[in-house]
Amino acid sequence: MTPSNLNSRLRRIAWILVVVLGLLQAWASRDFMNPDGVSYLDVADKYLQQDWTWAVNAYWSPLYSWILGAALFVLRPSSYWEYPVVHLVNFLIYLVCFVCFEFLLRQIIRYQTERSEESGDAFLPVWAWQAISYTLFLWCTLVMITIEVVTPDMLVAASVFLLSGLLIRLRLQPEKWLTVVAFGIALGVAYLAKAVMFPMAFVFLFVALFSFGNLRKALPRVVLAGVLFLIVSAPFLLALHRAKGRWTFGDSGGLAYAWLIDGTEAYIHWRGLPPGTGTPTHPTTRIFENPSAYEFKEPIKSTYPPWYDASYWNDGLVGRFNPRGQIVVLAQCLLAYYAVFVNSPVGMALLVTFLVLQFYSRTPVWQWITRIRFWQLLFPAIAALSMYALIHVETRYIGAFVVLVWLSLFSAVRFRSDEGSSRFKNAAVIALVVASMTVILAKQMIPAVSSVPDVFRQEGSRYWQVADGLSQMGVQPGDQVAFIGSGFGSGSFWGRLAKVQIIAEITAGSDMAVRDDVDEFWHSNNEVKRQVIDAFAKTGAKCIVADKIPPGVDYPGWKEIGNTDHYVYFLN
């Protein structure tokens, strides 16, 4: 088989694996939802309703909501099919991400091929680059980011891969102004996908400045890319300024710093604690003290207002530099990086393969570092990983940047041209791919196969059963309800499908205290329960929904919702 035929076959196999494994994960997670996903769907509704006052949101970036809104507008799914449609959208974004990754891979292979011809060095062959790169992509998208979680992180990964490919293309074809234009526009789109890409845009622009090989030639091109980035970003930046009354590219980073490092009392229902973190401008209303119950029916009309726009309810929160908190968070984030790069099956396989290849090439450490070809990929990756390490790390945030690190490291691999070296290299790469794909396939196949018996089910997801049960009991779309639940935002999963507005709640650990307010409510005496129910009734809620009632607790007046573990109490 000729090398070109082998490369084409590998590409076809990769496409088959990407599509099949993506469909399996989308199918297995078709009914899954998370609090962020409900908020993005609610923001999409605001855009469709042209409610510009609340559509512009300083906590959630707009691009993902626009895409979800377009899908809802075109397909108009019933409540039963809404969450599966969302995962269909995630699957399509995942395919776009793979197209962007393939663009990056083509630029890498072209760059390596040209440099190999110039220097005479023996780099990894094309088939090895394909095998390693496709494995990295599947690990990044299906294990670290996933189609399951309803967030824009797959969009961010697509943007990172596209921008990285354009950086290499700028190096290969510095005279092409069209690449510069595409690079600037892509930076703006990346920011619309997630606010973290606003500061990262300046990192990419800085790297681009040194990608042309000539600063005099680079400067006007980078200025053009920067101007295009600002032009694409400007409408949303201006809208945020108008909505918040101040300049901001997004408040998610500042709030995360205050929550995770300053130790404010909660993501929601912030009351100004600890001292020195600011004064709430418009907090939720506490309607009962012990257990803590809150009302938030105004001014936001959404499924679960406290998480629809956290920047509104936390307005007045001031982040402070906290050395002790910063050290603790930094240590936690470094442990997370260790778990990804070393203490994970795929990460370990990559590390062992890389070290073995480097050892066999007999290249001193100081030399292989200088042999890294793709510093254009490594520098933004290190910048992003460093930025996240200061606040919070989740694999879905860093997946694309982890891929860039490994691609950069493998670009430093060199080989002698003898037959023994070639056999060893082939065996090492094949072992890596087999070990990694075994892990990835296991992670995808087990959930998908376990969900096969549900193919012909009629009852729908657990959340839809609750929503449908409430509808049959007289709760209509647009009704206002109260919630007693075991975690913030969990009621929004069925609330979104029922098209109701949760306006009051008791939620577990709402004050970040040892006390569980939900448990305290259920184990209170009847008089306290009556007072809490009266407080809920005064909010205008039609009913109270509880996600569970502890065994052994007396609950007169509460009715089971269908065959679910949820209960409802109708208020006068």
C-alpha positions as CSV (number, residue, x, y, z in Angstrom):
1,M,0.0,0.0,0.0
2,T,1.4,3.4,-1.0
3,P,1.8,6.1,1.7
4,S,-0.9,8.3,0.1
5,N,-3.4,5.3,0.0
6,L,-2.6,4.6,3.7
7,N,-3.2,8.2,4.6
8,S,-6.5,8.4,2.8
9,R,-7.6,5.1,4.4
10,L,-6.8,6.4,7.9
11,R,-8.7,9.6,7.2
12,R,-11.8,7.6,6.1
13,I,-11.5,5.4,9.2
14,A,-11.2,8.5,11.4
15,W,-14.4,10.0,9.9
16,I,-16.3,6.8,10.5
17,L,-15.1,6.6,14.1
18,V,-15.8,10.3,14.8
19,V,-19.3,10.0,13.4
20,V,-20.2,6.7,15.0
21,L,-18.8,7.4,18.4
22,G,-20.3,10.9,18.4
23,L,-23.7,9.5,17.5
24,L,-23.4,6.9,20.3
25,Q,-22.6,9.5,22.9
26,A,-25.3,11.9,21.7
27,W,-27.8,9.0,21.8
28,A,-26.8,7.8,25.2
29,S,-27.0,11.3,26.7
30,R,-30.1,12.5,24.7
31,D,-32.1,13.2,27.9
32,F,-29.3,14.7,30.0
33,M,-29.4,18.3,31.1
34,N,-27.4,20.6,33.4
35,P,-28.1,24.0,34.9
36,D,-25.9,25.8,32.4
37,G,-27.8,24.2,29.5
38,V,-31.2,25.4,30.8
39,S,-29.9,28.9,31.1
40,Y,-28.6,28.8,27.5
41,L,-31.9,27.6,26.3
42,D,-33.7,30.4,28.2
43,V,-31.4,33.0,26.7
44,A,-32.2,31.5,23.3
45,D,-35.9,32.1,24.1
46,K,-35.2,35.7,24.9
47,Y,-33.6,36.3,21.6
48,L,-36.4,34.5,19.7
49,Q,-38.9,36.7,21.7
50,Q,-36.8,39.8,20.9
51,D,-36.6,40.6,24.6
52,W,-33.4,42.5,24.3
53,T,-33.4,43.7,27.9
54,W,-32.7,40.3,29.2
55,A,-31.3,38.5,26.1
56,V,-28.0,40.3,26.5
57,N,-26.4,38.5,29.4
58,A,-23.0,39.3,31.0
59,Y,-22.6,35.7,32.4
60,W,-23.5,33.5,29.4
61,S,-21.9,34.2,26.0
62,P,-24.3,34.6,23.1
63,L,-23.2,32.3,20.2
64,Y,-24.3,29.0,21.7
65,S,-27.7,30.4,22.5
66,W,-28.0,31.8,19.0
67,I,-27.4,28.3,17.6
68,L,-29.8,26.6,20.0
69,G,-32.4,29.3,19.2
70,A,-32.0,28.6,15.5
71,A,-32.5,24.9,16.0
72,L,-35.6,25.4,18.2
73,F,-37.0,27.9,15.7
74,V,-36.5,25.5,12.7
75,L,-37.4,22.2,14.3
76,R,-40.0,23.4,16.9
77,P,-39.7,20.3,19.1
78,S,-42.2,19.3,21.7
79,S,-41.1,19.2,25.3
80,Y,-40.5,15.5,24.9
81,W,-38.0,16.1,22.1
82,E,-36.4,19.3,23.3
83,Y,-33.4,17.8,25.1
84,P,-32.7,15.3,22.3
85,V,-32.7,18.2,19.8
86,V,-30.2,20.0,22.0
87,H,-27.9,17.0,21.8
88,L,-28.4,16.8,18.1
89,V,-27.1,20.4,17.9
90,N,-24.1,19.4,20.1
91,F,-23.4,16.5,17.7
92,L,-23.4,18.9,14.7
93,I,-21.1,21.3,16.6
94,Y,-18.8,18.3,17.3
95,L,-18.6,17.6,13.6
96,V,-17.8,21.2,12.8
97,C,-15.1,20.9,15.5
98,F,-13.6,17.9,13.7
99,V,-13.6,19.9,10.4
100,C,-11.6,22.6,12.2
101,F,-9.3,20.0,13.6
102,E,-8.7,18.5,10.2
103,F,-7.7,21.9,8.9
104,L,-5.2,22.2,11.8
105,L,-3.8,18.7,11.0
106,R,-3.4,19.5,7.3
107,Q,-1.4,22.6,8.2
108,I,0.8,20.6,10.6
109,I,1.5,17.9,8.1
110,R,2.3,20.4,5.3
111,Y,4.6,22.4,7.6
112,Q,6.4,19.2,8.8
113,T,6.8,18.0,5.2
114,E,8.3,21.2,3.9
115,R,10.7,21.5,6.9
116,S,11.7,17.9,6.5
117,E,12.7,18.5,2.9
118,E,14.7,21.6,3.9
119,S,16.5,20.2,6.9
120,G,16.7,16.5,6.1
121,D,15.3,15.6,9.5
122,A,13.2,12.5,9.9
123,F,9.9,13.6,11.5
124,L,7.0,11.4,12.3
125,P,5.4,10.2,9.0
126,V,2.1,11.4,7.9
127,W,0.2,8.3,9.0
128,A,1.7,8.5,12.5
129,W,0.6,12.2,12.7
130,Q,-2.9,11.2,11.7
131,A,-3.1,8.3,14.1
132,I,-1.9,10.4,17.1
133,S,-3.9,13.4,16.1
134,Y,-7.2,11.6,15.6
135,T,-6.7,9.8,18.9
136,L,-6.1,13.2,20.6
137,F,-9.2,14.6,19.0
138,L,-11.5,11.8,20.2
139,W,-10.0,12.0,23.7
140,C,-10.5,15.8,23.8
141,T,-14.1,15.9,22.5
142,L,-15.7,12.7,23.7
143,V,-13.9,12.2,27.1
144,M,-12.8,15.7,28.2
145,I,-15.5,18.0,26.7
146,T,-18.3,15.5,25.7
147,I,-21.4,15.9,23.7
148,E,-23.4,15.2,26.8
149,V,-22.8,18.4,28.7
150,V,-24.8,21.3,27.3
151,T,-22.3,24.1,27.2
152,P,-20.4,26.0,24.5
153,D,-17.0,24.3,25.2
154,M,-17.1,22.3,22.0
155,L,-17.5,25.6,20.1
156,V,-14.5,26.9,21.9
157,A,-12.5,23.8,20.9
158,A,-13.5,24.3,17.3
159,S,-12.4,28.0,17.5
160,V,-9.0,27.0,19.1
161,F,-8.3,24.4,16.4
162,L,-9.2,26.8,13.6
163,L,-7.2,29.7,15.1
164,S,-4.2,27.3,15.6
165,G,-4.4,26.1,12.0
166,L,-4.6,29.7,10.8
167,L,-1.5,30.6,12.8
168,I,0.5,27.8,11.1
169,R,-0.9,28.9,7.7
170,L,0.3,32.5,8.4
171,R,3.7,31.0,8.8
172,L,3.5,29.0,5.6
173,Q,1.9,31.7,3.5
174,P,2.7,35.1,5.0
175,E,1.7,36.9,1.8
176,K,-1.9,35.7,2.0
177,W,-4.1,38.6,3.3
178,L,-7.2,36.4,3.1
179,T,-5.8,34.2,5.9
180,V,-5.2,37.3,8.0
181,V,-8.9,38.4,7.5
182,A,-10.1,34.9,8.4
183,F,-7.9,34.9,11.5
184,G,-9.3,38.2,12.7
185,I,-12.9,37.2,12.1
186,A,-12.3,33.8,13.8
187,L,-11.0,35.6,16.9
188,G,-14.2,37.6,17.2
189,V,-16.4,34.5,16.7
190,A,-14.4,32.7,19.4
191,Y,-15.1,35.5,21.9
192,L,-18.8,35.3,21.1
193,A,-18.6,31.5,21.9
194,K,-17.1,32.2,25.4
195,A,-15.8,35.2,27.2
196,V,-12.5,33.6,28.1
197,M,-11.5,33.9,24.4
198,F,-11.4,37.7,24.7
199,P,-8.1,37.9,26.6
200,M,-7.0,34.8,24.7
201,A,-7.5,36.7,21.5
202,F,-4.6,39.0,22.4
203,V,-2.4,36.0,23.1
204,F,-3.2,34.7,19.6
205,L,-2.5,38.1,18.1
206,F,0.9,38.3,20.0
207,V,1.8,34.8,18.6
208,A,0.7,35.9,15.1
209,L,3.1,38.9,15.3
210,F,6.0,36.4,15.4
211,S,4.6,33.9,12.9
212,F,5.4,35.8,9.7
213,G,9.2,35.7,10.2
214,N,9.4,39.4,9.6
215,L,8.1,42.0,12.1
216,R,7.8,44.7,9.5
217,K,5.6,42.5,7.4
218,A,3.7,41.2,10.4
219,L,2.7,44.4,12.0
220,P,0.1,45.7,9.5
221,R,-1.4,42.2,9.2
222,V,-1.7,41.8,12.9
223,V,-3.3,45.2,13.2
224,L,-5.8,44.3,10.5
225,A,-6.6,41.0,12.3
226,G,-7.0,42.9,15.6
227,V,-9.3,45.5,14.0
228,L,-11.5,42.7,12.5
229,F,-11.6,41.0,15.9
230,L,-12.9,44.2,17.5
231,I,-15.4,44.8,14.7
232,V,-16.9,41.4,15.2
233,S,-16.9,41.7,19.0
234,A,-18.1,45.4,19.2
235,P,-21.9,44.9,18.9
236,F,-22.0,42.5,21.8
237,L,-19.5,44.6,23.8
238,L,-21.7,47.7,23.3
239,A,-24.8,45.8,24.2
240,L,-23.2,44.6,27.4
241,H,-22.1,48.2,28.2
242,R,-25.7,49.4,27.7
243,A,-27.1,46.5,29.8
244,K,-24.6,46.8,32.7
245,G,-23.8,50.5,32.6
246,R,-20.1,49.7,32.5
247,W,-17.5,48.3,30.2
248,T,-17.1,44.5,30.4
249,F,-16.4,41.6,28.1
250,G,-18.2,39.3,30.5
251,D,-18.5,38.8,34.2
252,S,-18.0,35.0,34.5
253,G,-14.3,35.2,35.3
254,G,-14.6,37.8,38.0
255,L,-17.5,36.0,39.7
256,A,-15.7,32.7,39.5
257,Y,-12.7,34.3,41.3
258,A,-14.9,35.7,44.0
259,W,-16.8,32.4,44.5
260,L,-13.8,30.0,44.4
261,I,-11.0,32.1,45.9
262,D,-12.6,34.7,48.1
263,G,-15.0,32.1,49.5
264,T,-18.3,34.0,49.1
265,E,-21.2,32.2,50.7
266,A,-22.8,30.8,47.5
267,Y,-23.2,31.0,43.7
268,I,-26.8,32.0,44.3
269,H,-28.5,33.9,47.1
270,W,-25.4,35.9,48.0
271,R,-26.1,38.1,51.0
272,G,-22.8,40.1,51.2
273,L,-20.7,37.5,53.1
274,P,-17.9,37.2,53.9
275,P,-17.4,40.9,55.0
276,G,-15.4,42.9,52.5
277,T,-16.7,41.2,49.4
278,G,-19.2,44.0,48.7
279,T,-22.9,44.8,49.1
280,P,-25.6,43.1,47.0
281,T,-27.3,45.6,44.7
282,H,-30.4,43.5,44.0
283,P,-30.2,40.1,45.9
284,T,-32.9,37.5,46.0
285,T,-35.5,38.0,48.8
286,R,-35.3,35.8,51.8
287,I,-38.9,34.9,52.8
288,F,-38.1,32.6,55.7
289,E,-35.1,32.3,58.0
290,N,-34.8,28.7,59.3
291,P,-34.9,26.9,57.0
292,S,-33.8,29.5,54.5
293,A,-36.3,30.1,51.7
294,Y,-35.9,32.7,48.9
295,E,-38.2,34.4,46.4
296,F,-37.0,35.8,43.0
297,K,-40.0,36.3,40.8
298,E,-38.9,39.8,39.6
299,P,-37.5,41.1,37.4
300,I,-36.2,38.2,35.3
301,K,-38.8,35.8,33.8
302,S,-37.1,32.5,33.1
303,T,-37.2,28.9,34.2
304,Y,-34.8,29.5,37.1
305,P,-33.9,33.2,37.4
306,P,-31.0,32.9,39.9
307,W,-28.9,31.0,37.4
308,Y,-30.3,32.8,34.3
309,D,-27.9,35.8,34.9
310,A,-25.6,35.3,37.9
311,S,-24.1,38.7,37.1
312,Y,-27.4,40.4,37.9
313,W,-28.0,38.7,41.3
314,N,-24.3,39.0,42.3
315,D,-24.1,42.7,41.2
316,G,-22.0,44.4,43.9
317,L,-19.8,41.5,44.5
318,V,-16.1,42.6,44.6
319,G,-13.3,40.1,44.2
320,R,-10.3,40.5,46.5
321,F,-6.9,39.1,46.3
322,N,-6.7,36.3,48.8
323,P,-3.2,34.7,49.0
324,R,-4.3,31.7,51.0
325,G,-7.3,31.0,48.8
326,Q,-5.2,31.5,45.7
327,I,-2.6,29.0,46.9
328,V,-5.3,26.4,47.7
329,V,-7.0,26.8,44.3
330,L,-3.6,26.8,42.4
331,A,-2.7,23.5,44.2
332,Q,-6.1,22.0,43.3
333,C,-5.7,23.1,39.6
334,L,-2.2,21.6,39.4
335,L,-3.5,18.3,40.7
336,A,-6.2,18.5,38.0
337,Y,-3.5,18.9,35.4
338,Y,-1.6,16.0,36.8
339,A,-4.8,13.9,36.5
340,V,-5.2,14.8,32.9
341,F,-1.6,14.7,31.6
342,V,-0.3,11.8,33.8
343,N,-2.9,10.1,35.9
344,S,-5.3,9.1,33.2
345,P,-5.2,6.1,30.8
346,V,-4.8,8.2,27.6
347,G,-2.6,10.8,29.2
348,M,-0.3,8.0,30.5
349,A,-0.2,6.3,27.1
350,L,0.7,9.6,25.4
351,L,3.4,10.4,28.0
352,V,5.0,6.9,27.8
353,T,5.0,6.9,24.0
354,F,6.6,10.4,23.9
355,L,9.3,9.6,26.4
356,V,10.1,6.3,24.7
357,L,10.4,7.9,21.3
358,Q,12.6,10.7,22.7
359,F,14.8,8.1,24.5
360,Y,15.2,6.1,21.3
361,S,16.1,9.1,19.3
362,R,18.9,9.8,21.8
363,T,18.1,13.5,21.9
364,P,19.2,15.4,25.1
365,V,16.4,17.2,26.9
366,W,17.7,20.7,26.1
367,Q,17.8,19.8,22.4
368,W,14.3,18.3,22.0
369,I,12.9,21.4,23.7
370,T,14.6,23.6,21.0
371,R,13.3,21.2,18.3
372,I,9.6,21.9,19.1
373,R,8.3,23.2,15.8
374,F,4.9,24.4,16.8
375,W,5.6,27.0,19.4
376,Q,2.6,28.8,17.8
377,L,0.5,26.1,19.3
378,L,2.4,25.7,22.6
379,F,2.4,29.4,23.6
380,P,-1.4,29.9,23.6
381,A,-1.9,26.5,25.2
382,I,0.4,27.4,28.1
383,A,-1.2,30.8,28.5
384,A,-4.7,29.3,28.7
385,L,-3.7,26.6,31.1
386,S,-2.0,29.1,33.3
387,M,-5.0,31.4,33.3
388,Y,-7.4,28.6,34.3
389,A,-4.9,27.4,37.0
390,L,-5.5,30.7,38.8
391,I,-9.2,30.2,39.1
392,H,-10.7,26.8,38.2
393,V,-10.0,23.8,36.0
394,E,-12.4,21.4,34.4
395,T,-11.5,19.1,31.6
396,R,-14.1,20.6,29.3
397,Y,-12.4,24.0,29.6
398,I,-8.9,22.8,28.8
399,G,-9.5,19.9,26.3
400,A,-8.4,21.7,23.2
401,F,-5.4,23.3,24.8
402,V,-4.2,19.9,26.1
403,V,-4.3,18.7,22.5
404,L,-2.2,21.7,21.4
405,V,0.4,20.8,24.1
406,W,0.7,17.2,22.9
407,L,0.9,18.2,19.2
408,S,3.7,20.6,20.0
409,L,5.6,18.0,22.0
410,F,5.3,15.3,19.3
411,S,6.6,17.9,16.7
412,A,10.0,17.6,18.5
413,V,10.4,13.9,17.8
414,R,13.2,13.1,15.3
415,F,14.4,9.7,14.0
416,R,17.2,8.2,12.2
417,S,16.3,6.9,8.7
418,D,17.4,3.3,9.3
419,E,15.0,0.4,9.1
420,G,15.2,-0.5,12.8
421,S,14.3,3.0,13.8
422,S,11.3,2.9,11.4
423,R,10.0,-0.4,12.9
424,F,10.4,0.9,16.4
425,K,8.6,4.1,15.6
426,N,5.7,2.3,14.0
427,A,5.3,-0.1,16.9
428,A,5.3,2.7,19.5
429,V,2.7,4.8,17.7
430,I,0.5,1.7,17.0
431,A,0.7,0.7,20.7
432,L,-0.3,4.3,21.7
433,V,-3.3,4.3,19.4
434,V,-4.5,0.8,20.4
435,A,-4.2,1.6,24.2
436,S,-5.9,5.0,23.9
437,M,-8.7,3.9,21.6
438,T,-9.5,0.9,23.9
439,V,-10.2,3.4,26.7
440,I,-12.2,5.8,24.5
441,L,-14.3,3.0,22.9
442,A,-15.0,1.5,26.3
443,K,-16.2,4.9,27.6
444,Q,-18.5,5.4,24.6
445,M,-19.8,1.9,24.1
446,I,-20.8,1.0,27.6
447,P,-23.2,3.9,28.1
448,A,-24.6,3.5,24.6
449,V,-25.2,-0.2,24.8
450,S,-26.8,0.2,28.3
451,S,-29.3,2.6,26.8
452,V,-30.3,0.3,23.9
453,P,-33.2,-1.2,25.9
454,D,-34.7,2.3,26.1
455,V,-35.0,2.6,22.3
456,F,-38.7,1.8,22.3
457,R,-39.6,3.3,25.6
458,Q,-42.7,5.4,25.8
459,E,-42.4,7.1,29.2
460,G,-39.7,9.6,28.2
461,S,-37.0,11.0,30.4
462,R,-37.3,11.4,34.2
463,Y,-37.5,15.2,33.7
464,W,-40.2,14.9,31.0
465,Q,-42.2,12.5,33.2
466,V,-42.3,15.2,36.0
467,A,-43.2,17.9,33.5
468,D,-45.9,15.7,31.9
469,G,-47.2,14.7,35.3
470,L,-47.5,18.3,36.4
471,S,-49.4,19.2,33.2
472,Q,-51.9,16.4,33.8
473,M,-52.4,17.7,37.4
474,G,-53.3,21.2,36.1
475,V,-50.0,23.1,36.0
476,Q,-49.9,25.0,32.7
477,P,-47.0,26.7,30.7
478,G,-46.3,30.1,32.2
479,D,-47.4,29.1,35.7
480,Q,-45.2,30.2,38.7
481,V,-44.1,27.4,41.1
482,A,-41.9,27.0,44.1
483,F,-39.3,24.3,44.5
484,I,-37.8,22.3,47.4
485,G,-34.8,20.6,46.0
486,S,-31.5,18.9,46.7
487,G,-29.2,21.2,44.7
488,F,-29.3,24.6,42.9
489,G,-30.9,24.5,39.5
490,S,-32.0,20.9,39.6
491,G,-35.6,21.9,39.4
492,S,-34.9,23.7,36.2
493,F,-34.5,20.4,34.3
494,W,-38.2,19.6,34.5
495,G,-39.2,23.2,34.9
496,R,-37.8,24.0,31.4
497,L,-39.8,21.1,29.9
498,A,-43.0,22.2,31.7
499,K,-42.4,25.8,30.6
500,V,-43.0,27.1,34.1
501,Q,-41.1,29.7,36.1
502,I,-39.6,28.7,39.4
503,I,-40.0,31.9,41.6
504,A,-39.1,30.6,45.1
505,E,-37.2,27.8,46.6
506,I,-35.5,26.0,49.5
507,T,-32.3,24.5,48.3
508,A,-29.7,22.4,50.0
509,G,-26.8,24.3,51.3
510,S,-28.1,27.6,50.1
511,D,-25.9,29.4,52.6
512,M,-22.9,27.1,52.1
513,A,-23.5,26.1,55.7
514,V,-23.3,22.7,57.3
515,R,-27.0,22.8,57.7
516,D,-29.1,21.4,54.8
517,D,-32.1,23.6,54.5
518,V,-34.1,21.0,52.6
519,D,-33.5,18.4,55.3
520,E,-34.3,21.0,57.9
521,F,-37.6,21.8,56.3
522,W,-38.8,18.1,56.1
523,H,-37.8,17.4,59.7
524,S,-39.3,20.6,61.1
525,N,-42.5,20.5,63.2
526,N,-45.8,21.0,61.5
527,E,-46.1,24.6,62.6
528,V,-42.8,25.6,60.9
529,K,-43.8,23.7,57.7
530,R,-47.1,25.6,57.7
531,Q,-45.3,28.9,58.0
532,V,-42.9,28.1,55.2
533,I,-45.8,27.0,53.0
534,D,-47.7,30.2,53.8
535,A,-44.5,32.2,52.8
536,F,-44.4,30.4,49.5
537,A,-48.2,31.0,49.0
538,K,-47.6,34.8,49.4
539,T,-45.2,34.8,46.5
540,G,-48.0,33.9,44.1
541,A,-46.7,30.4,43.3
542,K,-49.4,28.0,42.2
543,C,-47.8,25.0,43.8
544,I,-44.6,23.7,45.5
545,V,-42.7,20.9,43.8
546,A,-40.3,18.7,45.8
547,D,-37.8,16.4,44.2
548,K,-37.9,13.9,47.1
549,I,-39.5,13.4,50.5
550,P,-37.3,11.6,53.1
551,P,-38.7,8.3,54.3
552,G,-40.5,8.5,57.6
553,V,-41.6,12.1,57.2
554,D,-45.3,13.0,57.5
555,Y,-46.4,14.9,54.4
556,P,-50.2,15.5,54.4
557,G,-51.4,17.4,51.3
558,W,-48.4,16.4,49.1
559,K,-49.3,14.3,46.0
560,E,-46.9,12.1,44.0
561,I,-46.3,13.2,40.5
562,G,-47.0,10.2,38.3
563,N,-44.5,7.4,38.9
564,T,-41.7,9.7,39.7
565,D,-39.9,10.5,43.0
566,H,-41.3,14.1,42.8
567,Y,-44.2,15.5,44.8
568,V,-46.4,18.5,44.5
569,Y,-48.4,20.6,47.0
570,F,-51.0,22.9,45.5
571,L,-51.4,26.3,47.1
572,N,-54.7,28.2,47.4
